[in-house]
């Protein structure tokens, strides 16, 4: 198991509204929203610095897993705009996997429809018409810290080593 680090680019007036997403090697921007290019470039640079540090935290000197000709399963806690997941999919496509599978519990119908055409297999358990946010479908949607995620990843990799 490995992590792929992506982060949304928030709208300058509302950081929760994703206008795009960025990874260390890819980006997805919603060009239908009129945002100055300078803002987007500055945010991408800022976010990539954060992601670089997080990558060092999670992997140290270890290289990312080789994905060429592998079946890659991307799991997320759910999607709203799907921009972060789209950036992740774009990044994974560049690694030439045999197959990409996305598995999520919930997302809005339109986003789920868009995502299913970007991967080989798309699994989404619920696409409610009244979708407002991922968190509304969880009893506890508390944030998982980097330390908690690191420990879970370490434990999973030790189990399957």
Coordinates of N, CA and C in Angstrom, one line a residue:
X1 N 0.8 -1.2 0.0 CA 0.0 0.0 0.0 C 0.9 1.2 0.0
X2 N 0.3 2.3 -0.6 CA 1.1 3.5 -0.6 C 0.1 4.7 -0.6
X3 N 0.5 5.9 -0.4 CA -0.3 7.0 -0.4 C 0.0 7.8 -1.7
X4 N -1.1 8.5 -2.2 CA -0.9 9.5 -3.2 C -1.4 10.8 -2.6
X5 N -0.5 11.8 -2.6 CA -0.8 13.0 -2.0 C -1.4 14.0 -3.0
X6 N -2.6 14.4 -2.8 CA -3.3 15.5 -3.6 C -4.0 16.4 -2.6
X7 N -4.2 17.6 -3.1 CA -4.9 18.6 -2.2 C -5.7 19.5 -3.1
X8 N -6.8 19.9 -2.6 CA -7.7 20.8 -3.4 C -7.1 22.2 -3.4
X9 N -7.4 22.9 -4.4 CA -7.2 24.3 -4.5 C -8.5 25.0 -4.2
X10 N -8.5 25.7 -3.1 CA -9.7 26.4 -2.7 C -9.9 27.7 -3.4
X11 N -11.2 28.1 -3.5 CA -11.6 29.3 -4.1 C -11.0 30.5 -3.2
X12 N -10.6 31.6 -3.8 CA -10.0 32.6 -2.9 C -11.0 33.2 -1.9
X13 N -12.3 33.1 -2.2 CA -13.3 33.7 -1.3 C -13.9 32.6 -0.3
X14 N -13.6 31.3 -0.7 CA -14.2 30.2 0.2 C -13.3 29.0 0.0
X15 N -12.4 28.8 0.9 CA -11.4 27.7 0.7 C -12.0 26.3 0.7
X16 N -13.2 26.2 1.2 CA -13.8 24.9 1.1 C -14.3 24.5 -0.3
X17 N -14.5 25.5 -1.1 CA -15.0 25.3 -2.5 C -13.9 25.0 -3.4
X18 N -13.8 23.7 -3.8 CA -12.6 23.3 -4.6 C -12.8 23.8 -6.1
X19 N -11.8 24.6 -6.5 CA -11.8 25.0 -7.9 C -10.8 24.2 -8.7
X20 N -10.1 23.3 -8.0 CA -9.2 22.4 -8.7 C -8.4 21.6 -7.6
X21 N -7.4 20.9 -8.1 CA -6.6 20.1 -7.2 C -5.3 19.9 -7.8
X22 N -4.3 19.6 -6.9 CA -2.9 19.5 -7.4 C -2.3 18.3 -6.6
X23 N -1.4 17.6 -7.3 CA -0.5 16.6 -6.7 C 0.9 17.1 -7.0
X24 N 1.9 16.3 -6.7 CA 3.3 16.6 -7.0 C 3.5 16.6 -8.5
X25 N 2.7 15.9 -9.3 CA 3.0 15.8 -10.7 C 1.8 16.1 -11.6
X26 N 0.6 16.4 -11.0 CA -0.5 16.7 -11.9 C -1.4 17.8 -11.3
X27 N -2.3 18.2 -12.1 CA -3.3 19.2 -11.6 C -4.6 19.1 -12.4
X28 N -5.7 19.5 -11.7 CA -7.0 19.6 -12.4 C -7.5 21.0 -12.0
X29 N -7.9 21.8 -13.0 CA -8.5 23.1 -12.7 C -9.8 23.2 -13.4
X30 N -10.8 23.7 -12.6 CA -12.1 24.0 -13.2 C -12.1 25.3 -13.9
X31 N -11.9 25.3 -15.2 CA -11.8 26.5 -16.0 C -13.1 27.3 -16.2
X32 N -14.2 26.7 -15.7 CA -15.5 27.4 -15.9 C -15.6 28.5 -14.8
X33 N -14.7 28.5 -13.8 CA -14.7 29.5 -12.7 C -13.7 30.5 -13.0
X34 N -14.0 31.8 -13.0 CA -13.1 32.9 -13.4 C -12.2 33.2 -12.2
X35 N -11.1 32.6 -12.2 CA -10.1 32.9 -11.1 C -8.8 33.3 -11.8
X36 N -8.1 34.3 -11.3 CA -6.9 34.8 -11.9 C -5.8 33.7 -11.9
X37 N -5.1 33.5 -13.0 CA -4.1 32.5 -13.2 C -3.0 32.7 -12.1
X38 N -2.7 33.9 -11.8 CA -1.7 34.2 -10.8 C -2.0 33.5 -9.4
X39 N -3.3 33.6 -9.1 CA -3.8 33.0 -7.8 C -3.6 31.5 -7.9
X40 N -4.0 30.9 -9.0 CA -3.9 29.4 -9.1 C -2.4 29.0 -9.1
X41 N -1.6 29.7 -9.8 CA -0.1 29.3 -9.8 C 0.5 29.4 -8.4
X42 N 0.1 30.5 -7.7 CA 0.7 30.7 -6.4 C 0.2 29.6 -5.4
X43 N -1.1 29.3 -5.5 CA -1.6 28.2 -4.7 C -1.0 26.9 -5.0
X44 N -0.8 26.6 -6.3 CA -0.2 25.3 -6.7 C 1.2 25.2 -6.1
X45 N 2.0 26.3 -6.2 CA 3.3 26.3 -5.6 C 3.3 26.1 -4.1
X46 N 2.4 26.8 -3.4 CA 2.3 26.7 -2.0 C 1.9 25.2 -1.6
X47 N 0.9 24.7 -2.3 CA 0.4 23.3 -2.0 C 1.5 22.3 -2.2
X48 N 2.2 22.4 -3.3 CA 3.2 21.5 -3.7 C 4.4 21.5 -2.7
X49 N 4.7 22.6 -2.0 CA 5.6 22.6 -0.9 C 5.1 21.8 0.2
X50 N 3.9 21.9 0.6 CA 3.3 21.2 1.7 C 3.3 19.7 1.3
X51 N 2.9 19.3 0.1 CA 2.9 17.9 -0.3 C 4.3 17.3 -0.3
X52 N 5.3 18.1 -0.7 CA 6.6 17.6 -0.7 C 7.1 17.2 0.7
X53 N 6.7 18.0 1.7 CA 7.1 17.7 3.1 C 6.3 16.5 3.6
X54 N 5.0 16.4 3.2 CA 4.2 15.3 3.6 C 4.7 14.0 3.0
X55 N 5.2 14.1 1.8 CA 5.8 12.9 1.1 C 7.0 12.4 1.9
X56 N 7.8 13.4 2.3 CA 9.0 13.0 3.1 C 8.6 12.3 4.4
X57 N 7.6 12.8 5.0 CA 7.1 12.3 6.3 C 6.6 10.8 6.0
X58 N 5.8 10.6 5.0 CA 5.2 9.3 4.8 C 6.3 8.3 4.3
X59 N 7.2 8.7 3.4 CA 8.0 7.8 2.7 C 9.5 7.9 3.0
X60 N 9.9 8.9 3.6 CA 11.4 9.1 3.9 C 12.1 9.1 2.6
X61 N 13.1 8.2 2.5 CA 13.9 8.1 1.3 C 13.3 7.0 0.3
X62 N 12.3 6.3 0.8 CA 11.7 5.2 0.0 C 11.1 5.8 -1.3
X63 N 11.3 5.1 -2.4 CA 10.7 5.5 -3.7 C 9.3 5.1 -3.7
X64 N 8.4 5.8 -4.5 CA 7.0 5.3 -4.6 C 7.0 3.9 -5.2
X65 N 5.9 3.2 -5.0 CA 5.7 1.9 -5.5 C 5.7 2.0 -7.1
X66 N 6.2 1.0 -7.7 CA 6.1 0.9 -9.2 C 4.7 0.5 -9.6
X67 N 4.1 1.3 -10.4 CA 2.7 1.0 -10.8 C 2.5 0.5 -12.2
X68 N 3.6 0.5 -13.0 CA 3.5 0.1 -14.4 C 3.0 -1.4 -14.4
X69 N 2.0 -1.6 -15.2 CA 1.4 -2.9 -15.4 C 0.8 -3.6 -14.1
X70 N 0.4 -2.7 -13.2 CA -0.2 -3.2 -11.9 C -1.7 -2.8 -11.9
X71 N -2.5 -3.5 -11.1 CA -3.8 -3.0 -10.9 C -3.8 -2.1 -9.7
X72 N -4.2 -0.9 -9.9 CA -4.2 0.2 -8.8 C -5.6 0.4 -8.4
X73 N -5.8 0.3 -7.1 CA -7.1 0.6 -6.5 C -7.0 1.9 -5.6
X74 N -7.7 2.9 -6.0 CA -7.7 4.2 -5.3 C -9.0 4.2 -4.5
X75 N -8.7 4.5 -3.2 CA -9.8 4.5 -2.2 C -9.9 5.9 -1.6
X76 N -11.1 6.4 -1.5 CA -11.3 7.7 -0.9 C -12.5 7.6 0.0
X77 N -12.6 8.6 1.0 CA -13.8 8.5 1.9 C -15.1 9.1 1.2
X78 N -15.0 9.6 0.0 CA -16.1 10.1 -0.7 C -15.6 11.3 -1.5
X79 N -16.5 11.8 -2.4 CA -16.1 12.9 -3.2 C -17.2 14.0 -3.3
X80 N -16.9 15.2 -3.5 CA -17.9 16.2 -3.8 C -17.7 16.7 -5.2
X81 N -16.7 17.6 -5.5 CA -16.5 18.0 -6.8 C -15.7 16.9 -7.6
X82 N -15.0 16.1 -6.9 CA -14.2 15.1 -7.6 C -12.8 15.6 -8.1
X83 N -12.5 16.9 -7.9 CA -11.3 17.4 -8.4 C -10.0 16.8 -7.8
X84 N -10.0 16.5 -6.6 CA -8.8 15.9 -5.9 C -8.7 14.5 -6.5
X85 N -9.7 13.8 -6.6 CA -9.7 12.4 -7.2 C -9.3 12.4 -8.6
X86 N -9.7 13.4 -9.4 CA -9.3 13.5 -10.8 C -7.8 13.8 -10.9
X87 N -7.3 14.6 -10.0 CA -5.8 14.9 -10.1 C -5.1 13.6 -9.7
X88 N -5.6 12.8 -8.8 CA -5.0 11.5 -8.4 C -5.0 10.6 -9.6
X89 N -6.1 10.5 -10.2 CA -6.3 9.6 -11.4 C -5.3 10.0 -12.5
X90 N -5.2 11.3 -12.8 CA -4.3 11.8 -13.8 C -2.9 11.4 -13.4
X91 N -2.5 11.5 -12.2 CA -1.1 11.2 -11.7 C -0.9 9.7 -11.9
X92 N -1.9 8.8 -11.6 CA -1.7 7.4 -11.7 C -1.6 7.0 -13.1
X93 N -2.5 7.6 -14.0 CA -2.4 7.3 -15.4 C -1.0 7.4 -16.0
X94 N -0.3 8.4 -15.5 CA 1.1 8.7 -16.0 C 2.0 7.6 -15.7
X95 N 1.7 6.7 -14.7 CA 2.5 5.6 -14.3 C 2.2 4.3 -15.1
X96 N 1.3 4.4 -16.0 CA 1.0 3.3 -16.9 C 0.6 2.0 -16.2
X97 N -0.4 2.1 -15.3 CA -0.9 0.8 -14.7 C -1.7 0.0 -15.7
X98 N -1.8 -1.3 -15.3 CA -2.6 -2.2 -16.1 C -4.1 -1.8 -16.1
X99 N -4.5 -1.4 -14.9 CA -5.9 -1.1 -14.6 C -6.0 -0.1 -13.4
X100 N -7.0 0.8 -13.5 CA -7.3 1.7 -12.4 C -8.7 1.5 -11.9
X101 N -8.8 1.2 -10.6 CA -10.1 1.0 -10.0 C -10.3 2.1 -8.9
X102 N -11.5 2.7 -8.9 CA -11.8 3.7 -7.8 C -12.9 3.2 -7.0
X103 N -12.7 3.2 -5.7 CA -13.8 2.8 -4.8 C -14.1 3.9 -3.7
X104 N -15.3 4.3 -3.8 CA -15.7 5.4 -2.8 C -17.1 5.0 -2.3
X105 N -17.4 5.5 -1.1 CA -18.7 5.2 -0.5 C -19.9 6.1 -1.0
X106 N -19.5 7.4 -1.3 CA -20.6 8.3 -1.6 C -20.1 9.5 -2.5
X107 N -20.9 10.0 -3.3 CA -20.6 11.2 -4.1 C -21.9 11.6 -4.8
X108 N -21.9 12.9 -5.3 CA -23.1 13.4 -6.0 C -23.2 12.7 -7.4
X109 N -24.4 12.5 -7.9 CA -24.6 11.8 -9.2 C -23.7 12.3 -10.3
X110 N -23.6 13.6 -10.5 CA -22.9 14.2 -11.6 C -21.4 13.8 -11.5
X111 N -20.8 14.0 -10.3 CA -19.4 13.7 -10.1 C -19.1 12.2 -10.4
X112 N -20.0 11.4 -9.8 CA -19.8 9.9 -10.1 C -19.9 9.6 -11.5
X113 N -20.8 10.2 -12.2 CA -20.9 10.0 -13.7 C -19.6 10.4 -14.4
X114 N -19.0 11.5 -14.1 CA -17.8 12.0 -14.7 C -16.6 11.1 -14.4
X115 N -16.5 10.7 -13.1 CA -15.4 9.8 -12.7 C -15.4 8.5 -13.4
X116 N -16.5 7.9 -13.6 CA -16.6 6.5 -14.1 C -15.9 6.4 -15.5
X117 N -15.8 7.5 -16.2 CA -15.2 7.5 -17.6 C -13.7 7.7 -17.5
X118 N -13.2 8.0 -16.4 CA -11.7 8.2 -16.2 C -11.0 7.0 -15.8
X119 N -11.7 5.9 -15.4 CA -11.0 4.7 -14.8 C -11.6 3.5 -15.5
X120 N -11.0 2.4 -15.2 CA -11.4 1.1 -15.7 C -12.6 0.6 -15.0
X121 N -12.6 0.7 -13.7 CA -13.7 0.3 -12.8 C -14.0 1.4 -11.8
X122 N -15.3 1.7 -11.6 CA -15.7 2.7 -10.7 C -16.8 2.1 -9.8
X123 N -16.5 2.2 -8.5 CA -17.5 1.7 -7.5 C -17.8 2.8 -6.5
X124 N -19.1 3.1 -6.5 CA -19.6 4.2 -5.6 C -20.9 3.6 -5.1
X125 N -21.0 3.4 -3.7 CA -22.1 2.8 -3.1 C -23.4 3.6 -3.1
X126 N -23.2 5.0 -3.1 CA -24.4 5.8 -3.0 C -24.2 7.1 -3.8
X127 N -25.2 7.5 -4.6 CA -25.1 8.8 -5.3 C -26.4 9.5 -5.1
X128 N -26.6 10.0 -3.9 CA -27.9 10.6 -3.5 C -28.1 12.0 -4.2
X129 N -29.4 12.2 -4.7 CA -29.7 13.4 -5.4 C -29.6 14.6 -4.5
X130 N -29.7 14.4 -3.2 CA -29.7 15.6 -2.2 C -28.3 15.7 -1.6
X131 N -27.3 15.2 -2.3 CA -25.9 15.3 -1.8 C -25.5 16.7 -1.5
X132 N -24.9 17.0 -0.3 CA -24.4 18.3 0.0 C -23.0 18.3 0.3
X133 N -22.5 17.3 1.1 CA -21.2 17.1 1.5 C -20.9 15.7 1.9
X134 N -19.7 15.2 1.8 CA -19.3 13.9 2.2 C -19.6 13.6 3.6
X135 N -19.3 14.6 4.5 CA -19.5 14.4 5.9 C -20.9 14.1 6.4
X136 N -21.9 14.5 5.6 CA -23.3 14.2 6.0 C -23.6 12.7 6.0
X137 N -22.8 11.9 5.4 CA -23.0 10.5 5.3 C -22.2 9.6 6.3
X138 N -21.6 10.3 7.3 CA -20.8 9.7 8.3 C -21.4 10.0 9.7
X139 N -21.3 9.1 10.6 CA -21.7 9.4 12.0 C -20.5 10.2 12.6
X140 N -19.3 9.9 12.3 CA -18.1 10.6 12.8 C -17.2 10.9 11.6
X141 N -17.1 12.1 11.2 CA -16.3 12.5 10.1 C -15.1 13.3 10.5
X142 N -14.5 12.9 11.7 CA -13.4 13.6 12.3 C -12.1 13.4 11.4
X143 N -11.3 14.4 11.4 CA -10.1 14.3 10.6 C -9.1 13.2 11.0
X144 N -8.5 12.5 10.1 CA -7.5 11.6 10.4 C -6.1 12.3 10.3
X145 N -5.3 12.3 11.4 CA -4.1 13.0 11.3 C -3.1 12.3 10.5
X146 N -2.0 13.0 10.0 CA -0.9 12.4 9.3 C -0.3 11.3 10.1
X147 N -0.1 11.5 11.4 CA 0.5 10.5 12.2 C -0.4 9.2 12.3
X148 N -1.7 9.3 12.4 CA -2.6 8.2 12.4 C -2.6 7.5 11.1
X149 N -2.6 8.2 10.0 CA -2.5 7.6 8.6 C -1.2 6.9 8.4
X150 N -0.1 7.5 8.9 CA 1.2 6.9 8.8 C 1.3 5.5 9.5
X151 N 0.7 5.5 10.7 CA 0.7 4.3 11.5 C -0.1 3.2 10.9
X152 N -1.3 3.6 10.3 CA -2.1 2.6 9.7 C -1.5 2.0 8.4
X153 N -0.8 2.9 7.7 CA -0.1 2.5 6.5 C 1.1 1.6 6.8
X154 N 1.8 1.9 7.9 CA 2.9 1.1 8.3 C 2.4 -0.3 8.7
X155 N 1.4 -0.3 9.5 CA 0.8 -1.6 10.0 C 0.3 -2.4 8.8
X156 N -0.3 -1.8 7.9 CA -0.8 -2.6 6.7 C 0.3 -3.1 5.9
X157 N 1.4 -2.4 5.7 CA 2.5 -2.8 4.9 C 3.3 -3.9 5.6
X158 N 3.4 -3.8 7.0 CA 4.0 -4.9 7.7 C 3.2 -6.2 7.6
X159 N 1.9 -6.1 7.6 CA 1.1 -7.3 7.5 C 1.2 -8.0 6.2
X160 N 1.4 -7.2 5.1 CA 1.4 -7.8 3.8 C 2.9 -7.9 3.2
X161 N 3.9 -7.7 4.1 CA 5.3 -7.8 3.6 C 5.7 -9.2 3.4

